[in-house]
Structures are given as C-alpha cells and as structure tokens.
mmCIF file of C-alpha atoms in Angstrom:
data_model
loop_
_atom_site.group_PDB
_atom_site.id
_atom_site.type_symbol
_atom_site.label_atom_id
_atom_site.label_comp_id
_atom_site.label_asym_id
_atom_site.label_seq_id
_atom_site.Cartn_x
_atom_site.Cartn_y
_atom_site.Cartn_z
ATOM 1 C CA UNK A 30 -41.152 75.329 -235.395
ATOM 2 C CA UNK A 31 -37.717 76.854 -235.920
ATOM 3 C CA UNK A 32 -34.630 74.725 -236.507
ATOM 4 C CA UNK A 33 -31.977 74.767 -233.825
ATOM 5 C CA UNK A 34 -28.562 75.661 -235.152
ATOM 6 C CA UNK A 35 -25.625 76.061 -232.802
ATOM 7 C CA UNK A 36 -22.225 76.758 -234.343
ATOM 8 C CA UNK A 37 -19.303 74.675 -233.211
ATOM 9 C CA UNK A 38 -16.676 76.122 -230.899
ATOM 10 C CA UNK A 39 -13.451 74.718 -229.464
ATOM 11 C CA UNK A 40 -15.421 72.873 -226.792
ATOM 12 C CA UNK A 41 -18.968 72.608 -228.098
ATOM 13 C CA UNK A 42 -20.285 70.655 -231.066
ATOM 14 C CA UNK A 43 -22.049 71.892 -234.166
ATOM 15 C CA UNK A 44 -25.765 71.273 -233.721
ATOM 16 C CA UNK A 45 -28.417 71.317 -236.416
ATOM 17 C CA UNK A 46 -31.857 70.079 -235.449
ATOM 18 C CA UNK A 47 -34.127 70.490 -238.452
ATOM 19 C CA UNK A 48 -37.857 69.949 -237.850
ATOM 20 C CA UNK A 49 -38.670 69.967 -241.574
ATOM 21 C CA UNK A 50 -36.380 67.075 -242.481
ATOM 22 C CA UNK A 51 -36.444 65.398 -239.066
ATOM 23 C CA UNK A 52 -32.664 65.207 -239.018
ATOM 24 C CA UNK A 53 -31.071 65.969 -235.684
ATOM 25 C CA UNK A 54 -27.348 66.334 -236.178
ATOM 26 C CA UNK A 55 -24.523 66.870 -233.727
ATOM 27 C CA UNK A 56 -20.851 66.806 -234.568
ATOM 28 C CA UNK A 57 -17.532 67.863 -233.130
ATOM 29 C CA UNK A 58 -16.173 68.063 -229.619
ATOM 30 C CA UNK A 59 -18.253 68.364 -226.509
ATOM 31 C CA UNK A 60 -16.479 69.597 -223.409
ATOM 32 C CA UNK A 61 -18.577 72.611 -222.392
ATOM 33 C CA UNK A 62 -17.899 74.319 -219.106
ATOM 34 C CA UNK A 63 -21.485 73.829 -218.017
ATOM 35 C CA UNK A 64 -22.863 70.844 -219.936
ATOM 36 C CA UNK A 65 -26.351 70.789 -218.403
ATOM 37 C CA UNK A 66 -26.828 74.442 -219.306
ATOM 38 C CA UNK A 67 -25.478 73.901 -222.798
ATOM 39 C CA UNK A 68 -27.635 70.840 -223.469
ATOM 40 C CA UNK A 69 -30.731 72.456 -221.893
ATOM 41 C CA UNK A 70 -31.436 74.313 -225.157
ATOM 42 C CA UNK A 71 -31.396 71.046 -227.080
ATOM 43 C CA UNK A 72 -33.591 69.406 -224.439
ATOM 44 C CA UNK A 73 -36.156 72.198 -224.735
ATOM 45 C CA UNK A 74 -36.103 71.972 -228.524
ATOM 46 C CA UNK A 75 -36.605 68.188 -228.432
ATOM 47 C CA UNK A 76 -39.463 68.651 -225.941
ATOM 48 C CA UNK A 77 -41.171 70.911 -228.469
ATOM 49 C CA UNK A 78 -40.327 68.641 -231.383
ATOM 50 C CA UNK A 79 -41.831 65.590 -229.690
ATOM 51 C CA UNK A 80 -45.186 67.431 -229.694
ATOM 52 C CA UNK A 81 -45.234 67.573 -233.518
ATOM 53 C CA UNK A 82 -42.587 65.198 -234.831
ATOM 54 C CA UNK A 83 -42.055 63.956 -238.349
ATOM 55 C CA UNK A 84 -42.991 60.378 -239.117
ATOM 56 C CA UNK A 85 -39.330 59.523 -239.330
ATOM 57 C CA UNK A 86 -36.550 61.155 -237.348
ATOM 58 C CA UNK A 87 -32.867 60.572 -237.872
ATOM 59 C CA UNK A 88 -30.348 61.254 -235.130
ATOM 60 C CA UNK A 89 -26.896 61.707 -236.619
ATOM 61 C CA UNK A 90 -23.991 62.043 -234.262
ATOM 62 C CA UNK A 91 -20.337 62.322 -234.990
ATOM 63 C CA UNK A 92 -18.168 63.129 -232.027
ATOM 64 C CA UNK A 93 -14.424 63.522 -232.010
ATOM 65 C CA UNK A 94 -14.425 63.741 -228.255
ATOM 66 C CA UNK A 95 -16.795 64.330 -225.355
ATOM 67 C CA UNK A 96 -16.230 64.453 -221.646
ATOM 68 C CA UNK A 97 -18.042 62.366 -219.035
ATOM 69 C CA UNK A 98 -20.526 65.123 -218.116
ATOM 70 C CA UNK A 99 -21.421 65.545 -221.772
ATOM 71 C CA UNK A 100 -22.046 61.813 -222.089
ATOM 72 C CA UNK A 101 -24.580 62.056 -219.258
ATOM 73 C CA UNK A 102 -26.315 64.993 -220.995
ATOM 74 C CA UNK A 103 -26.238 63.180 -224.332
ATOM 75 C CA UNK A 104 -27.825 60.188 -222.681
ATOM 76 C CA UNK A 105 -30.635 62.334 -221.264
ATOM 77 C CA UNK A 106 -31.142 63.970 -224.656
ATOM 78 C CA UNK A 107 -31.278 60.623 -226.410
ATOM 79 C CA UNK A 108 -33.740 59.313 -223.832
ATOM 80 C CA UNK A 109 -36.018 62.222 -224.720
ATOM 81 C CA UNK A 110 -35.677 61.478 -228.427
ATOM 82 C CA UNK A 111 -36.358 57.817 -227.709
ATOM 83 C CA UNK A 112 -39.832 58.735 -226.442
ATOM 84 C CA UNK A 113 -40.723 59.391 -230.107
ATOM 85 C CA UNK A 114 -40.157 55.708 -230.760
ATOM 86 C CA UNK A 115 -42.333 54.787 -227.810
ATOM 87 C CA UNK A 116 -45.061 56.986 -229.327
ATOM 88 C CA UNK A 117 -44.916 54.982 -232.552
ATOM 89 C CA UNK A 118 -42.649 57.200 -234.664
ATOM 90 C CA UNK A 119 -39.622 55.848 -236.429
ATOM 91 C CA UNK A 120 -36.225 56.960 -235.150
ATOM 92 C CA UNK A 121 -32.999 56.058 -236.928
ATOM 93 C CA UNK A 122 -29.849 56.361 -234.905
ATOM 94 C CA UNK A 123 -26.663 56.908 -236.849
ATOM 95 C CA UNK A 124 -23.488 56.999 -234.802
ATOM 96 C CA UNK A 125 -20.463 57.994 -236.850
ATOM 97 C CA UNK A 126 -16.858 57.726 -235.803
ATOM 98 C CA UNK A 127 -13.471 58.436 -237.239
ATOM 99 C CA UNK A 128 -11.687 55.394 -238.760
ATOM 100 C CA UNK A 129 -9.528 53.689 -236.105
ATOM 101 C CA UNK A 130 -11.279 55.579 -233.301
ATOM 102 C CA UNK A 131 -12.235 52.436 -231.427
ATOM 103 C CA UNK A 132 -13.153 54.376 -228.280
ATOM 104 C CA UNK A 133 -15.845 56.325 -230.094
ATOM 105 C CA UNK A 134 -17.151 53.193 -231.787
ATOM 106 C CA UNK A 135 -17.449 51.469 -228.404
ATOM 107 C CA UNK A 136 -19.097 54.568 -226.928
ATOM 108 C CA UNK A 137 -21.750 54.324 -229.651
ATOM 109 C CA UNK A 138 -22.266 50.697 -228.775
ATOM 110 C CA UNK A 139 -22.612 51.618 -225.070
ATOM 111 C CA UNK A 140 -25.239 54.280 -225.830
ATOM 112 C CA UNK A 141 -27.121 51.783 -227.965
ATOM 113 C CA UNK A 142 -27.047 49.148 -225.197
ATOM 114 C CA UNK A 143 -28.132 51.538 -222.487
ATOM 115 C CA UNK A 144 -30.961 53.056 -224.520
ATOM 116 C CA UNK A 145 -31.922 49.597 -225.787
ATOM 117 C CA UNK A 146 -32.243 50.871 -229.358
ATOM 118 C CA UNK A 147 -30.256 49.686 -232.368
ATOM 119 C CA UNK A 148 -27.650 52.164 -233.561
ATOM 120 C CA UNK A 149 -26.198 52.169 -237.019
ATOM 121 C CA UNK A 150 -22.537 52.555 -236.042
ATOM 122 C CA UNK A 151 -20.569 53.555 -239.120
ATOM 123 C CA UNK A 152 -17.201 54.987 -240.053
ATOM 124 C CA UNK A 153 -17.558 58.613 -241.016
ATOM 125 C CA UNK A 154 -17.571 58.938 -244.819
ATOM 126 C CA UNK B 2 -19.420 69.092 -211.671
ATOM 127 C CA UNK B 3 -22.741 70.820 -211.953
ATOM 128 C CA UNK B 4 -25.505 69.586 -209.613
ATOM 129 C CA UNK B 5 -28.059 70.094 -212.382
ATOM 130 C CA UNK B 6 -26.477 67.206 -214.213
ATOM 131 C CA UNK B 7 -28.089 64.799 -211.754
ATOM 132 C CA UNK B 8 -31.240 66.806 -211.078
ATOM 133 C CA UNK B 9 -33.553 63.890 -211.964
ATOM 134 C CA UNK B 10 -31.787 61.553 -209.572
ATOM 135 C CA UNK B 11 -31.804 64.226 -206.859
ATOM 136 C CA UNK B 12 -35.563 64.623 -207.368
ATOM 137 C CA UNK B 13 -36.096 60.886 -206.825
ATOM 138 C CA UNK B 14 -34.101 60.994 -203.578
ATOM 139 C CA UNK B 15 -36.116 64.011 -202.371
ATOM 140 C CA UNK B 16 -39.442 62.361 -203.255
ATOM 141 C CA UNK B 17 -38.586 59.171 -201.381
ATOM 142 C CA UNK B 18 -37.305 61.079 -198.356
ATOM 143 C CA UNK B 19 -40.633 62.894 -198.263
ATOM 144 C CA UNK B 20 -42.437 59.573 -198.542
ATOM 145 C CA UNK B 21 -40.487 58.215 -195.572
ATOM 146 C CA UNK B 22 -41.265 61.293 -193.493
ATOM 147 C CA UNK B 23 -44.956 61.302 -194.402
ATOM 148 C CA UNK B 24 -47.689 59.708 -192.322
ATOM 149 C CA UNK B 25 -47.389 55.894 -192.694
ATOM 150 C CA UNK B 26 -49.839 54.395 -195.140
ATOM 151 C CA UNK B 27 -52.067 51.576 -193.980
ATOM 152 C CA UNK B 28 -52.068 49.941 -197.371
ATOM 153 C CA UNK B 29 -48.921 47.838 -197.798
ATOM 154 C CA UNK B 30 -49.426 47.956 -201.562
ATOM 155 C CA UNK B 31 -48.482 51.639 -201.505
ATOM 156 C CA UNK B 32 -45.047 50.668 -200.194
ATOM 157 C CA UNK B 33 -44.778 47.805 -202.633
ATOM 158 C CA UNK B 34 -45.472 50.163 -205.554
ATOM 159 C CA UNK B 35 -43.050 52.769 -204.219
ATOM 160 C CA UNK B 36 -40.381 50.124 -203.710
ATOM 161 C CA UNK B 37 -40.952 48.769 -207.196
ATOM 162 C CA UNK B 38 -40.495 52.237 -208.725
ATOM 163 C CA UNK B 39 -37.415 52.840 -206.586
ATOM 164 C CA UNK B 40 -35.910 49.502 -207.647
ATOM 165 C CA UNK B 41 -36.435 50.428 -211.283
ATOM 166 C CA UNK B 42 -34.850 53.831 -210.764
ATOM 167 C CA UNK B 43 -31.945 52.197 -208.928
ATOM 168 C CA UNK B 44 -31.471 49.712 -211.764
ATOM 169 C CA UNK B 45 -31.448 52.616 -214.229
ATOM 170 C CA UNK B 46 -28.934 54.500 -212.090
ATOM 171 C CA UNK B 47 -26.737 51.407 -211.802
ATOM 172 C CA UNK B 48 -26.679 51.003 -215.574
ATOM 173 C CA UNK B 49 -25.869 54.675 -215.966
ATOM 174 C CA UNK B 50 -23.067 54.400 -213.403
ATOM 175 C CA UNK B 51 -21.567 51.475 -215.336
ATOM 176 C CA UNK B 52 -21.931 53.390 -218.597
ATOM 177 C CA UNK B 53 -20.348 56.570 -217.238
ATOM 178 C CA UNK B 54 -17.511 54.588 -215.663
ATOM 179 C CA UNK B 55 -16.774 52.911 -218.996
ATOM 180 C CA UNK B 56 -16.838 56.264 -220.808
ATOM 181 C CA UNK B 57 -14.657 57.838 -218.135
ATOM 182 C CA UNK B 58 -12.153 54.956 -218.229
ATOM 183 C CA UNK B 59 -11.891 55.256 -221.985
ATOM 184 C CA UNK B 60 -11.354 58.993 -221.768
ATOM 185 C CA UNK B 61 -8.686 58.522 -219.112
ATOM 186 C CA UNK B 62 -6.978 55.922 -221.253
ATOM 187 C CA UNK B 63 -7.097 58.241 -224.242
ATOM 188 C CA UNK B 64 -5.678 61.059 -222.153
ATOM 189 C CA UNK B 65 -2.855 58.848 -220.924
ATOM 190 C CA UNK B 66 -2.005 57.782 -224.465
ATOM 191 C CA UNK B 67 -2.027 61.433 -225.556
ATOM 192 C CA UNK B 68 0.259 62.321 -222.660
ATOM 193 C CA UNK B 69 2.604 59.480 -223.570
ATOM 194 C CA UNK B 70 2.680 60.560 -227.220
ATOM 195 C CA UNK B 71 3.301 64.137 -226.113
ATOM 196 C CA UNK B 72 6.179 63.058 -223.864
ATOM 197 C CA UNK B 73 7.713 61.049 -226.722
ATOM 198 C CA UNK B 74 7.374 63.984 -229.105
ATOM 199 C CA UNK B 75 8.911 66.234 -226.467
ATOM 200 C CA UNK B 76 11.896 63.890 -226.162
ATOM 201 C CA UNK B 77 12.270 63.756 -229.940
ATOM 202 C CA UNK B 78 12.139 67.538 -230.058
ATOM 203 C CA UNK B 79 14.781 67.816 -227.333
ATOM 204 C CA UNK B 80 17.039 65.378 -229.199
ATOM 205 C CA UNK B 81 16.572 67.221 -232.475
ATOM 206 C CA UNK B 82 17.304 70.519 -230.748
ATOM 207 C CA UNK B 83 20.455 69.063 -229.162
ATOM 208 C CA UNK B 84 21.594 67.716 -232.539
ATOM 209 C CA UNK B 85 20.866 71.045 -234.180
ATOM 210 C CA UNK B 86 22.829 72.904 -231.505
ATOM 211 C CA UNK B 87 25.699 70.447 -231.878
ATOM 212 C CA UNK B 88 25.685 70.876 -235.667
ATOM 213 C CA UNK B 89 25.705 74.659 -235.318
ATOM 214 C CA UNK B 90 28.517 74.561 -232.761
ATOM 215 C CA UNK B 91 30.466 72.139 -234.939
ATOM 216 C CA UNK B 92 30.101 74.457 -237.916
ATOM 217 C CA UNK B 93 31.332 77.417 -235.845
ATOM 218 C CA UNK B 94 34.243 75.347 -234.504
ATOM 219 C CA UNK B 95 35.286 74.296 -238.033
ATOM 220 C CA UNK B 96 35.192 77.902 -239.236
ATOM 221 C CA UNK B 97 37.248 79.154 -236.284
ATOM 222 C CA UNK B 98 39.789 76.309 -236.609
ATOM 223 C CA UNK B 99 40.236 76.835 -240.343
ATOM 224 C CA UNK B 100 40.754 80.560 -239.891
ATOM 225 C CA UNK B 101 43.354 79.824 -237.174
ATOM 226 C CA UNK B 102 44.955 77.160 -239.410
ATOM 227 C CA UNK B 103 45.170 79.593 -242.336
ATOM 228 C CA UNK B 104 46.749 82.178 -240.036
ATOM 229 C CA UNK B 105 49.235 79.589 -238.724
ATOM 230 C CA UNK B 106 50.194 78.553 -242.265
ATOM 231 C CA UNK B 107 50.786 82.169 -243.253
ATOM 232 C CA UNK B 108 52.707 82.766 -240.019
ATOM 233 C CA UNK B 109 54.804 79.673 -240.637
ATOM 234 C CA UNK B 110 55.477 80.624 -244.264
ATOM 235 C CA UNK B 111 56.490 84.239 -243.677
ATOM 236 C CA UNK B 112 57.843 84.349 -240.139
ATOM 237 C CA UNK B 113 59.143 80.887 -239.195
ATOM 238 C CA UNK B 114 60.609 79.613 -242.465
ATOM 239 C CA UNK B 115 63.061 82.568 -242.835
ATOM 240 C CA UNK B 116 64.560 81.546 -239.450
ATOM 241 C CA UNK B 117 64.669 77.885 -240.490
ATOM 242 C CA UNK B 118 67.167 78.873 -243.199
ATOM 243 C CA UNK B 119 69.795 79.133 -240.475
ATOM 244 C CA UNK B 120 69.125 75.547 -239.367
ATOM 245 C CA UNK B 121 69.751 73.797 -242.661
ATOM 246 C CA UNK B 122 67.081 72.095 -244.798
ATOM 247 C CA UNK B 123 64.164 74.554 -244.971
ATOM 248 C CA UNK B 124 61.876 72.241 -246.928
ATOM 249 C CA UNK B 125 61.949 69.336 -244.400
ATOM 250 C CA UNK B 126 61.312 71.572 -241.393
ATOM 251 C CA UNK B 127 58.645 73.534 -243.253
ATOM 252 C CA UNK B 128 56.760 70.406 -244.250
ATOM 253 C CA UNK B 129 57.061 68.983 -240.720
ATOM 254 C CA UNK B 130 55.564 72.141 -239.174
ATOM 255 C CA UNK B 131 52.761 72.291 -241.746
ATOM 256 C CA UNK B 132 52.016 68.592 -241.168
ATOM 257 C CA UNK B 133 51.915 69.146 -237.416
ATOM 258 C CA UNK B 134 49.448 72.029 -237.881
ATOM 259 C CA UNK B 135 47.270 69.873 -240.178
ATOM 260 C CA UNK B 136 47.294 66.938 -237.753
ATOM 261 C CA UNK B 137 46.330 69.175 -234.847
ATOM 262 C CA UNK B 138 43.310 70.563 -236.721
ATOM 263 C CA UNK B 139 40.885 67.768 -235.831
ATOM 264 C CA UNK B 140 41.718 67.462 -232.092
ATOM 265 C CA UNK B 141 41.659 71.268 -231.793
ATOM 266 C CA UNK B 142 38.269 71.333 -233.497
ATOM 267 C CA UNK B 143 36.917 68.710 -231.045
ATOM 268 C CA UNK B 144 38.222 70.640 -228.034
ATOM 269 C CA UNK B 145 36.782 73.905 -229.315
ATOM 270 C CA UNK B 146 33.436 72.194 -230.026
ATOM 271 C CA UNK B 147 33.290 70.906 -226.448
ATOM 272 C CA UNK B 148 34.152 74.321 -225.033
ATOM 273 C CA UNK B 149 31.508 76.054 -227.149
ATOM 274 C CA UNK B 150 28.879 73.435 -226.194
ATOM 275 C CA UNK B 151 29.709 73.874 -222.509
ATOM 276 C CA UNK B 152 29.373 77.629 -222.856
ATOM 277 C CA UNK B 153 25.992 77.239 -224.555
ATOM 278 C CA UNK B 154 24.761 74.806 -221.891
ATOM 279 C CA UNK B 155 25.840 77.206 -219.156
ATOM 280 C CA UNK B 156 23.934 80.015 -220.877
ATOM 281 C CA UNK B 157 20.785 77.827 -221.263
ATOM 282 C CA UNK B 158 20.572 75.673 -218.133
ATOM 283 C CA UNK B 159 17.111 74.316 -219.071
ATOM 284 C CA UNK B 160 18.007 73.659 -222.703
#
C-alpha cells in the first residue's frame, strides 16, 4: 500500500499517511473550497488501510485553523480511523496545538468527547 | 456548503422515507427496530450539531477578535501616517521659514538699515527689526504648517 502525501497549500493541510509506520499525520490550515472532495482521498486511503492496518496506529494532528465544514470531514475521517480500535487495533490520538491557542485545544477536547476516545492533547513542541 | 458533506445523513432520511412509503409491516418489532436505529442516528446527529455549533462559535469569535485587532492596527497605522505627514510638513515649513528669515535679515541689513541712518540711532532700530523678525518666526511657521497640512488633506481626501 502506498503512503498518501498531500503537500500543504494556503488552504489545505499537509497530509502524510504512512502505512509502514502507521503514522497518520495532518498539519496546517484546512479551509478547502470543497472539503468533502478534498477529504474523500483521505477517506479512501483510510478505507484501504483499515483492511491491513498496523498493530498500532498513531493519528497526529496539528491544525492552525480549520473551518466548520472541515471539522465535519475531520470527524468523519476520525470515525473511520476509530473503527480500527473497534477491531482490536491500538490507535493513539495526538492532538497538537500552538501554545496559547485555547480554541484549538478545546477543539481537540470536543473531538475526543464526540468520538469517545482519549486524545493526548499537547502543546506543539 | 456542499451537499456531499451530509451525504450519510441524507441517506438515512431517504431510507426512512422509503420505509414509510413501503407496504406496512405486520410485525411491530420491525418498527421498533427501525425507530431504535433512527433514535440512535438522531442522537448522533444531535451531538454532531452541538459539536459543529461549538466549533463554529469559536471560529466566529476568533474572526471577530482578528477583525478587532485589524481595526486597531489600522487606527495605529492611520495615526502613525498622520504623525509622519505632520512631521514632514513641519520640516518643510521650518525650511521655508528659515529661508524667508535669512532673506529678511539680508534685506534688513542691506536695504532698510541705510535708510534708518536718516532717523537717528541705527543700532536700536536695526536690533528692533531683527528681534521682530525672530519673534515672528514661530507663529509664521505654525501658520505655514497649517496651510501646508490643509493643502495635503485637500489633495488626499481619504488620507
């Protein structure tokens, strides 16, 4: 399975989903014009990955900003990744935020509550 | 907003509409199961609605704060620009006034003082005229500064 690498742009995040390490990383800004279309590629990749996942998967997210539509897509993506946990695989959720960015910290907490999975919410090193 | 964003929810609505339009089932458990699934989906949707509202509120708040900061910076920039313009005008006014003053001193020395010789004490009258010129420098500078500023404002009505 090929890794998914999407370079960052002014309104889309950098994405690196690596099937060999099991690290799924997203960082930057997410305000794409058509979020469902943009996130569809990630959804498809995760669908494939869930067929042959690693024992342990780490989801690393660091967002400077995302719009409401992106948060809905992120939620759907995370729900898909969560199915790995339901299938008995370990998933670590790391939500990073910029120091003093309380909004992003609270957003991480909201995602964690809604997905009912513990997030490691940390200040970006 | 793209409709595909809520495609799952739209599918649920379509499925349940179809169920309502279908031939009624004789087994009440079918309805119970359907209702149970629908309640779960509704609960999920409610939680999502709360979540999205919170996210949206935060974004709006952030946007407002950014707008406020931008407005403050804009005001600061306007003030700085006004001060800079004033400083430039003041500098021009000082230069003009000092050139005029130098000309007046020369004029007084070479053209007025020879005539003062006919009136008696040259030194007293000479000093008095020079003193008057010196004392008028500052008020003249202020007037000139105001005139130049007015001219600039007229040239840049939005500035």
